């Protein structure tokens, strides 16, 4: 069998990244099988008329992606072990790449200054229990009362005793799933949904069922059919803009989902991590079905990324399960960060930063509309991203790869695919992950790829 060789005529600048993408594509297509030994850096450089440094950087990039491994004294080999799912975002940001792949709020120096002041305040006022106690019930009674205040701004009235303080939304999502769906059960969710839900469900021993969606999210009839035929234990839903397509579910649709959930007596897990950022939204599903909904929200997407605190509100029948599963998976949230969150909720800083974020996103959406004029995409005025369907014969893999070769990282839509329904290629583009100037430059690259002779360009990948 002849060893696959990179095509030097298809290399584009930056050459190391173009070479890495060619090798990655060959591995994905089976042209380079697991265990195959790659040429030495010097041999590859000579064959392609590149510098050894360029080849070394390409290999380093592939090692970061867990596609190849270097063994001292033996060489470099294609990995043979099964790989974990790739995240849709860059695990680390390279200096020359405009990163529009990771979902972040808009941040400026002001946010760092606020956090520094909060840490200075904390150094003078830290309660002994936050530093010395092992017991969550000793540390968090005051924090739960303040959390209840914040949840009221989200449209939810819940008793402090039904609230768990978590280390952000991911911890809350994990605990909610563990509490509502025992191992071996099935959970329904949007057909285009949360990218970490698929691996998380696998780790917890759960099976996901992707549901049909439309411009308001989950189609109730799809959930009803799934409950009747698949023995669903719970439904996980993102009704308020944080979902990949930027959908805001209307009140009538929320009530329809509640009706189906009650009919089949399943739990609802509601992710509302944008909380009060989204204006003029219907009340949370948890307020419509408080007896069966585990609801969580957090601060990282709307206040500042480093404020990794979430609030998980659970009905009475799930409170004990939530407390026990939170203990075994996290023990308790980090008290020091919880102190800052509680102070910011109480003194108005949190809501001030939410309002600031809303205005910043208005500007970012204006930039996107200007640069992508005439190119259809899905979004919401308070979404942190846009969802851009690809037209014609464009494939996600090739489009994302070519954008990366032009110095822009975007997220492939397939990373959010959960159902087996017919798939339309798309990409997700973050609006807040970088500066306004870089956003404009990155969107211009995307627009040029879409408007230009893309077929010719993609054949060169």
C-alpha positions as CSV (number, residue, x, y, z in Angstrom):
1,X,0.0,0.0,0.0
2,X,1.4,3.4,-1.0
3,X,1.6,5.9,1.9
4,X,-0.5,8.9,1.3
5,X,1.5,12.1,0.6
6,X,0.5,15.7,1.1
7,X,-0.1,17.7,-2.1
8,X,2.4,20.6,-2.2
9,X,0.4,22.5,-4.8
10,X,-2.5,22.7,-2.4
11,X,-0.6,24.4,0.4
12,X,-1.8,27.9,1.4
13,X,-0.5,30.4,3.9
14,X,0.0,29.9,6.8
15,X,1.7,26.8,5.4
16,X,2.0,24.9,8.7
17,X,-1.7,25.1,9.2
18,X,-2.5,24.2,5.6
19,X,-0.3,21.1,6.0
20,X,-1.9,20.2,9.3
21,X,-5.3,20.4,7.7
22,X,-4.3,18.2,4.8
23,X,-3.0,15.5,7.2
24,X,-6.1,15.8,9.4
25,X,-8.3,15.3,6.4
26,X,-6.3,12.3,5.3
27,X,-6.7,10.7,8.8
28,X,-10.5,11.5,8.8
29,X,-10.9,10.0,5.3
30,X,-9.0,6.8,6.2
31,X,-6.1,7.5,3.9
32,X,-3.8,7.6,6.9
33,X,-4.7,4.7,9.2
34,X,-4.0,4.5,12.9
35,X,-0.4,3.3,13.6
36,X,1.0,4.6,10.4
37,X,4.4,6.2,10.8
38,X,4.7,9.7,9.3
39,X,7.9,10.9,7.5
40,X,10.5,12.7,9.7
41,X,10.3,16.4,9.9
42,X,13.4,16.7,7.6
43,X,12.0,14.3,5.0
44,X,8.6,16.0,4.9
45,X,10.2,19.4,4.6
46,X,12.4,18.2,1.7
47,X,9.5,16.6,-0.1
48,X,7.3,19.7,0.2
49,X,10.1,22.3,-0.1
50,X,9.2,23.7,3.3
51,X,11.3,24.6,6.2
52,X,11.8,22.0,9.0
53,X,10.3,24.6,11.4
54,X,7.1,24.7,9.3
55,X,6.7,21.0,9.4
56,X,7.4,20.9,13.1
57,X,4.7,23.4,13.7
58,X,2.2,21.3,11.6
59,X,3.1,18.2,13.6
60,X,2.7,20.2,16.9
61,X,-0.8,21.3,15.8
62,X,-1.8,17.7,15.0
63,X,-0.5,16.5,18.4
64,X,-2.6,19.2,20.1
65,X,-5.6,17.8,18.3
66,X,-4.7,14.3,19.5
67,X,-4.4,13.1,15.9
68,X,-0.7,12.0,16.0
69,X,1.8,11.3,18.7
70,X,5.5,11.6,18.8
71,X,7.6,8.8,20.3
72,X,11.2,9.6,21.2
73,X,13.6,7.5,19.2
74,X,10.9,5.9,17.1
75,X,9.2,8.7,15.1
76,X,5.7,10.2,14.7
77,X,2.6,8.0,14.4
78,X,-1.1,8.4,13.6
79,X,-3.0,7.8,16.8
80,X,-4.8,4.4,17.0
81,X,-6.8,4.9,20.2
82,X,-10.4,6.1,20.0
83,X,-10.6,9.8,20.2
84,X,-12.9,11.9,22.3
85,X,-15.3,14.2,20.5
86,X,-13.7,17.4,19.3
87,X,-15.1,20.6,20.7
88,X,-16.5,23.1,18.2
89,X,-14.1,25.8,19.5
90,X,-10.3,26.0,19.5
91,X,-9.0,24.4,22.7
92,X,-6.3,27.1,22.8
93,X,-6.1,30.4,20.9
94,X,-3.1,30.8,18.5
95,X,-1.8,34.3,18.2
96,X,-2.4,34.7,14.5
97,X,-6.0,33.3,14.5
98,X,-9.2,35.4,14.9
99,X,-11.2,33.1,17.1
100,X,-14.9,33.3,16.4
101,X,-15.4,29.6,17.4
102,X,-15.9,29.9,21.2
103,X,-19.0,31.4,22.7
104,X,-18.1,34.3,24.9
105,X,-19.7,37.6,26.0
106,X,-18.1,40.9,24.9
107,X,-15.4,41.8,27.4
108,X,-13.3,45.0,27.9
109,X,-10.8,46.2,30.4
110,X,-13.6,47.4,32.5
111,X,-14.6,43.8,33.3
112,X,-11.1,43.0,34.6
113,X,-11.1,46.2,36.7
114,X,-14.4,45.2,38.3
115,X,-13.1,41.8,39.1
116,X,-9.9,43.2,40.6
117,X,-11.9,45.5,42.8
118,X,-14.1,42.7,43.9
119,X,-11.1,40.6,44.9
120,X,-9.7,43.5,46.9
121,X,-13.1,43.8,48.7
122,X,-13.1,40.1,49.3
123,X,-9.6,40.2,50.9
124,X,-11.0,42.6,53.5
125,X,-14.4,41.0,54.1
126,X,-14.2,37.3,53.5
127,X,-16.5,35.5,55.9
128,X,-14.7,32.7,57.9
129,X,-17.2,30.1,56.7
130,X,-16.2,30.7,53.1
131,X,-12.6,29.8,53.8
132,X,-12.9,27.3,56.7
133,X,-16.2,25.3,56.4
134,X,-16.7,21.9,54.7
135,X,-20.5,22.0,55.0
136,X,-22.5,23.6,52.2
137,X,-25.4,24.3,54.4
138,X,-23.2,26.4,56.7
139,X,-21.6,28.3,53.8
140,X,-24.5,29.1,51.5
141,X,-27.8,30.0,53.3
142,X,-27.2,33.8,52.6
143,X,-26.1,33.1,49.0
144,X,-29.3,31.1,48.3
145,X,-31.5,34.0,49.5
146,X,-29.6,36.3,47.1
147,X,-29.9,33.7,44.4
148,X,-33.6,33.8,44.8
149,X,-33.5,37.5,44.2
150,X,-31.6,37.0,41.0
151,X,-34.0,34.2,39.8
152,X,-36.9,36.7,40.2
153,X,-35.1,38.9,37.6
154,X,-35.1,35.8,35.3
155,X,-38.9,35.5,35.8
156,X,-38.8,32.7,38.3
157,X,-40.1,32.7,41.9
158,X,-38.5,29.9,43.9
159,X,-37.8,29.3,47.6
160,X,-34.1,29.6,48.6
161,X,-34.2,26.0,50.0
162,X,-34.9,24.8,46.4
163,X,-31.7,26.4,45.0
164,X,-28.3,24.9,44.7
165,X,-25.2,27.0,44.1
166,X,-23.0,25.4,41.5
167,X,-19.7,26.1,39.7
168,X,-21.4,27.4,36.6
169,X,-23.9,26.0,34.1
170,X,-22.0,22.9,33.2
171,X,-22.0,21.6,36.8
172,X,-25.7,22.5,37.1
173,X,-26.5,20.7,33.9
174,X,-24.6,17.6,35.1
175,X,-26.4,17.5,38.4
176,X,-29.8,18.1,36.8
177,X,-29.3,15.2,34.4
178,X,-28.1,12.9,37.1
179,X,-31.1,13.8,39.3
180,X,-33.8,13.5,36.6
181,X,-32.5,10.6,34.5
182,X,-30.9,7.5,36.0
183,X,-28.3,5.6,34.0
184,X,-29.8,3.6,31.1
185,X,-32.6,6.0,30.5
186,X,-33.4,8.3,27.5
187,X,-33.4,12.1,27.4
188,X,-35.0,14.1,24.5
189,X,-33.5,17.4,23.4
190,X,-33.3,19.7,20.4
191,X,-32.1,18.1,17.2
192,X,-29.5,20.9,17.0
193,X,-28.6,21.4,20.6
194,X,-25.9,21.8,23.3
195,X,-22.5,20.5,22.1
196,X,-21.5,19.1,25.5
197,X,-24.7,17.3,26.1
198,X,-23.8,14.4,23.8
199,X,-20.6,13.4,25.5
200,X,-22.0,14.2,28.9
201,X,-25.0,11.9,28.3
202,X,-22.6,9.2,27.2
203,X,-20.5,9.5,30.3
204,X,-23.6,9.3,32.5
205,X,-25.0,6.3,30.7
206,X,-27.9,8.1,29.0
207,X,-29.2,7.9,25.4
208,X,-30.1,11.1,23.6
209,X,-33.1,11.4,21.3
210,X,-32.9,14.5,19.0
211,X,-36.2,16.1,18.3
212,X,-37.5,18.0,15.3
213,X,-37.2,21.8,15.6
214,X,-38.5,24.8,13.8
215,X,-38.2,28.6,14.2
216,X,-39.4,28.3,17.9
217,X,-37.4,25.3,18.9
218,X,-38.7,21.9,19.8
219,X,-41.8,20.8,17.9
220,X,-44.3,19.5,20.6
221,X,-45.6,16.7,18.3
222,X,-42.0,15.4,18.0
223,X,-41.7,15.3,21.7
224,X,-45.0,13.6,22.1
225,X,-44.1,10.9,19.5
226,X,-40.7,10.4,21.1
227,X,-42.3,9.9,24.6
228,X,-44.8,7.4,23.2
229,X,-42.3,5.3,21.3
230,X,-38.9,5.7,23.2
231,X,-39.7,5.8,26.9
232,X,-38.3,9.2,27.5
233,X,-37.4,10.1,31.1
234,X,-36.7,13.8,30.6
235,X,-36.5,16.5,28.0
236,X,-33.5,19.0,28.0
237,X,-34.4,22.3,26.4
238,X,-32.8,25.7,25.7
239,X,-35.8,27.9,24.9
240,X,-34.2,31.3,25.2
241,X,-31.7,32.2,22.5
242,X,-28.6,30.3,23.8
243,X,-29.4,27.4,21.5
244,X,-27.2,27.2,18.3
245,X,-29.8,28.6,16.0
246,X,-30.6,31.6,18.3
247,X,-34.2,30.6,18.7
248,X,-36.6,32.3,21.2
249,X,-39.5,30.0,22.1
250,X,-42.9,31.7,22.4
251,X,-45.2,31.4,25.3
252,X,-47.7,29.2,23.4
253,X,-45.0,26.8,22.4
254,X,-43.7,26.6,26.0
255,X,-47.2,25.8,27.3
256,X,-47.5,23.1,24.6
257,X,-44.3,21.5,25.7
258,X,-45.4,21.6,29.3
259,X,-48.7,19.9,28.3
260,X,-46.7,17.0,26.6
261,X,-44.4,16.7,29.6
262,X,-47.4,16.4,32.0
263,X,-49.2,14.0,29.7
264,X,-46.2,11.6,29.8
265,X,-45.0,12.6,33.3
266,X,-41.4,13.4,32.3
267,X,-39.0,15.9,33.8
268,X,-38.0,19.1,32.1
269,X,-34.4,20.4,32.3
270,X,-34.3,24.0,31.3
271,X,-31.1,25.8,30.4
272,X,-31.5,29.6,30.7
273,X,-27.9,30.7,30.9
274,X,-28.6,34.1,29.3
275,X,-31.3,34.8,31.9
276,X,-32.3,38.5,32.1
277,X,-30.0,39.4,29.1
278,X,-32.9,38.5,26.7
279,X,-35.5,41.2,26.6
280,X,-39.2,40.8,26.2
281,X,-39.0,37.0,26.6
282,X,-41.8,34.7,27.8
283,X,-41.6,33.4,31.4
284,X,-39.3,30.4,32.0
285,X,-40.8,27.0,31.5
286,X,-40.0,26.4,35.1
287,X,-42.6,29.0,36.1
288,X,-45.2,27.2,33.9
289,X,-44.4,23.7,35.2
290,X,-42.7,24.2,38.6
291,X,-43.5,20.7,39.8
292,X,-41.3,19.0,37.2
293,X,-38.7,21.5,35.9
294,X,-35.1,21.7,36.9
295,X,-34.0,25.1,35.9
296,X,-30.5,26.6,35.8
297,X,-28.8,29.9,34.9
298,X,-25.4,31.3,35.3
299,X,-23.2,34.5,35.0
300,X,-20.4,33.5,32.7
301,X,-22.1,34.4,29.4
302,X,-23.8,37.6,30.6
303,X,-21.6,39.2,33.3
304,X,-17.9,38.0,33.0
305,X,-16.4,34.6,32.1
306,X,-14.5,34.3,35.4
307,X,-17.6,34.5,37.5
308,X,-18.2,30.7,37.3
309,X,-21.3,30.4,39.5
310,X,-24.7,29.0,38.6
311,X,-28.0,28.6,40.2
312,X,-30.0,25.3,39.9
313,X,-33.6,25.5,41.0
314,X,-35.3,22.2,41.6
315,X,-38.9,21.1,42.5
316,X,-39.4,19.7,46.0
317,X,-39.4,16.1,44.7
318,X,-35.9,16.6,43.3
319,X,-34.3,18.7,46.0
320,X,-32.7,15.7,47.9
321,X,-31.5,14.1,44.7
322,X,-29.9,17.3,43.5
323,X,-28.2,17.9,46.9
324,X,-26.8,14.4,47.0
325,X,-25.6,14.3,43.4
326,X,-24.0,17.7,43.7
327,X,-22.1,16.5,46.8
328,X,-20.6,13.5,45.0
329,X,-19.8,15.4,41.8
330,X,-18.7,18.8,43.1
331,X,-19.2,18.8,46.9
332,X,-20.0,22.5,46.7
333,X,-19.5,25.5,44.6
334,X,-16.3,27.6,45.2
335,X,-17.3,29.9,48.2
336,X,-15.0,32.7,47.2
337,X,-16.5,33.1,43.8
338,X,-20.0,32.7,45.2
339,X,-19.2,35.7,47.5
340,X,-18.4,37.9,44.5
341,X,-21.6,36.8,42.7
342,X,-23.7,37.5,45.7
343,X,-22.2,40.9,46.3
344,X,-22.7,41.8,42.6
345,X,-26.3,40.7,42.6
346,X,-27.0,42.7,45.8
347,X,-25.2,45.9,44.9
348,X,-26.5,46.0,41.3
349,X,-23.2,45.3,39.6
350,X,-24.4,42.1,37.9
351,X,-27.4,43.7,36.3
352,X,-25.4,46.7,35.3
353,X,-23.0,44.4,33.4
354,X,-25.9,42.6,31.9
355,X,-27.3,45.9,30.6
356,X,-23.8,46.8,29.3
357,X,-23.6,43.4,27.5
358,X,-26.9,43.9,25.8
359,X,-25.7,47.2,24.3
360,X,-22.4,45.7,23.3
361,X,-24.2,42.9,21.5
362,X,-26.4,45.4,19.7
363,X,-23.3,46.9,18.2
364,X,-21.8,43.5,17.3
365,X,-25.0,42.4,15.6
366,X,-24.9,45.7,13.7
367,X,-21.4,44.8,12.4
368,X,-22.6,41.3,11.4
369,X,-25.6,42.7,9.5
370,X,-23.4,45.2,7.7
371,X,-20.6,42.8,6.7
372,X,-22.9,39.9,5.8
373,X,-25.4,42.0,4.0
374,X,-27.4,39.9,1.6
375,X,-26.2,36.6,3.2
376,X,-29.0,34.9,5.1
377,X,-28.2,33.9,8.7
378,X,-30.2,33.2,12.0
379,X,-29.7,35.3,15.1
380,X,-31.5,37.2,17.9
381,X,-30.6,40.7,19.1
382,X,-29.3,39.3,22.4
383,X,-27.6,36.2,21.1
384,X,-23.9,35.8,21.5
385,X,-23.6,34.3,18.0
386,X,-25.1,33.8,14.6
387,X,-26.0,30.6,12.8
388,X,-25.1,30.7,9.2
389,X,-26.5,28.0,6.8
390,X,-24.1,27.1,4.0
391,X,-25.6,27.2,0.5
392,X,-24.9,25.2,-2.7
393,X,-22.5,22.2,-2.4
394,X,-20.4,23.7,0.4
395,X,-19.4,21.3,3.1
396,X,-18.9,22.3,6.7
397,X,-15.5,20.6,7.0
398,X,-14.1,22.2,3.9
399,X,-15.6,25.7,4.7
400,X,-14.3,25.7,8.3
401,X,-10.9,24.5,7.1
402,X,-10.6,27.2,4.5
403,X,-11.7,29.9,6.9
404,X,-9.0,28.6,9.3
405,X,-6.4,28.8,6.5
406,X,-7.4,32.4,6.1
407,X,-6.8,33.0,9.8
408,X,-10.4,32.7,11.1
409,X,-11.7,30.0,13.4
410,X,-15.5,29.2,13.3
411,X,-17.5,26.3,14.7
412,X,-18.9,23.6,12.4
413,X,-22.6,23.1,12.8
414,X,-22.3,19.3,13.0
415,X,-20.8,19.7,16.4
416,X,-24.3,20.6,17.6
417,X,-26.1,17.9,15.7
418,X,-28.0,15.4,17.9
419,X,-30.8,14.0,15.7
420,X,-30.5,11.9,12.6
421,X,-33.0,14.1,10.7
422,X,-31.8,15.5,7.3
423,X,-29.0,17.9,7.9
424,X,-28.3,21.2,6.3
425,X,-24.6,22.3,6.6
426,X,-24.1,25.4,8.7
427,X,-21.5,27.2,10.9
428,X,-21.8,29.0,14.2
429,X,-20.0,32.3,14.5
430,X,-19.4,33.9,17.9
431,X,-19.8,37.7,18.0
432,X,-18.3,38.4,21.4
433,X,-15.1,36.3,21.6
434,X,-12.8,39.0,20.2
435,X,-12.5,42.7,19.6
436,X,-14.9,44.6,17.3
437,X,-12.1,45.2,14.8
438,X,-11.2,41.5,14.7
439,X,-14.8,40.5,14.4
440,X,-15.2,42.7,11.4
441,X,-12.1,41.3,9.8
442,X,-13.1,37.7,10.5
443,X,-16.6,38.2,9.2
444,X,-15.1,39.8,6.0
445,X,-13.2,36.6,5.5
446,X,-16.4,34.5,5.9
447,X,-18.3,36.8,3.5
448,X,-15.6,36.7,0.9
449,X,-15.6,32.9,1.0
450,X,-19.3,32.8,0.6
451,X,-19.4,35.4,-2.2
452,X,-16.3,34.4,-4.1
453,X,-15.5,31.4,-6.3
454,X,-15.6,29.0,-3.4
455,X,-15.8,25.9,-5.4
456,X,-12.3,26.5,-6.8
457,X,-11.0,27.4,-3.4
458,X,-12.4,24.4,-1.7
459,X,-10.9,22.0,-4.2
460,X,-7.5,23.2,-3.1
461,X,-8.1,22.1,0.5
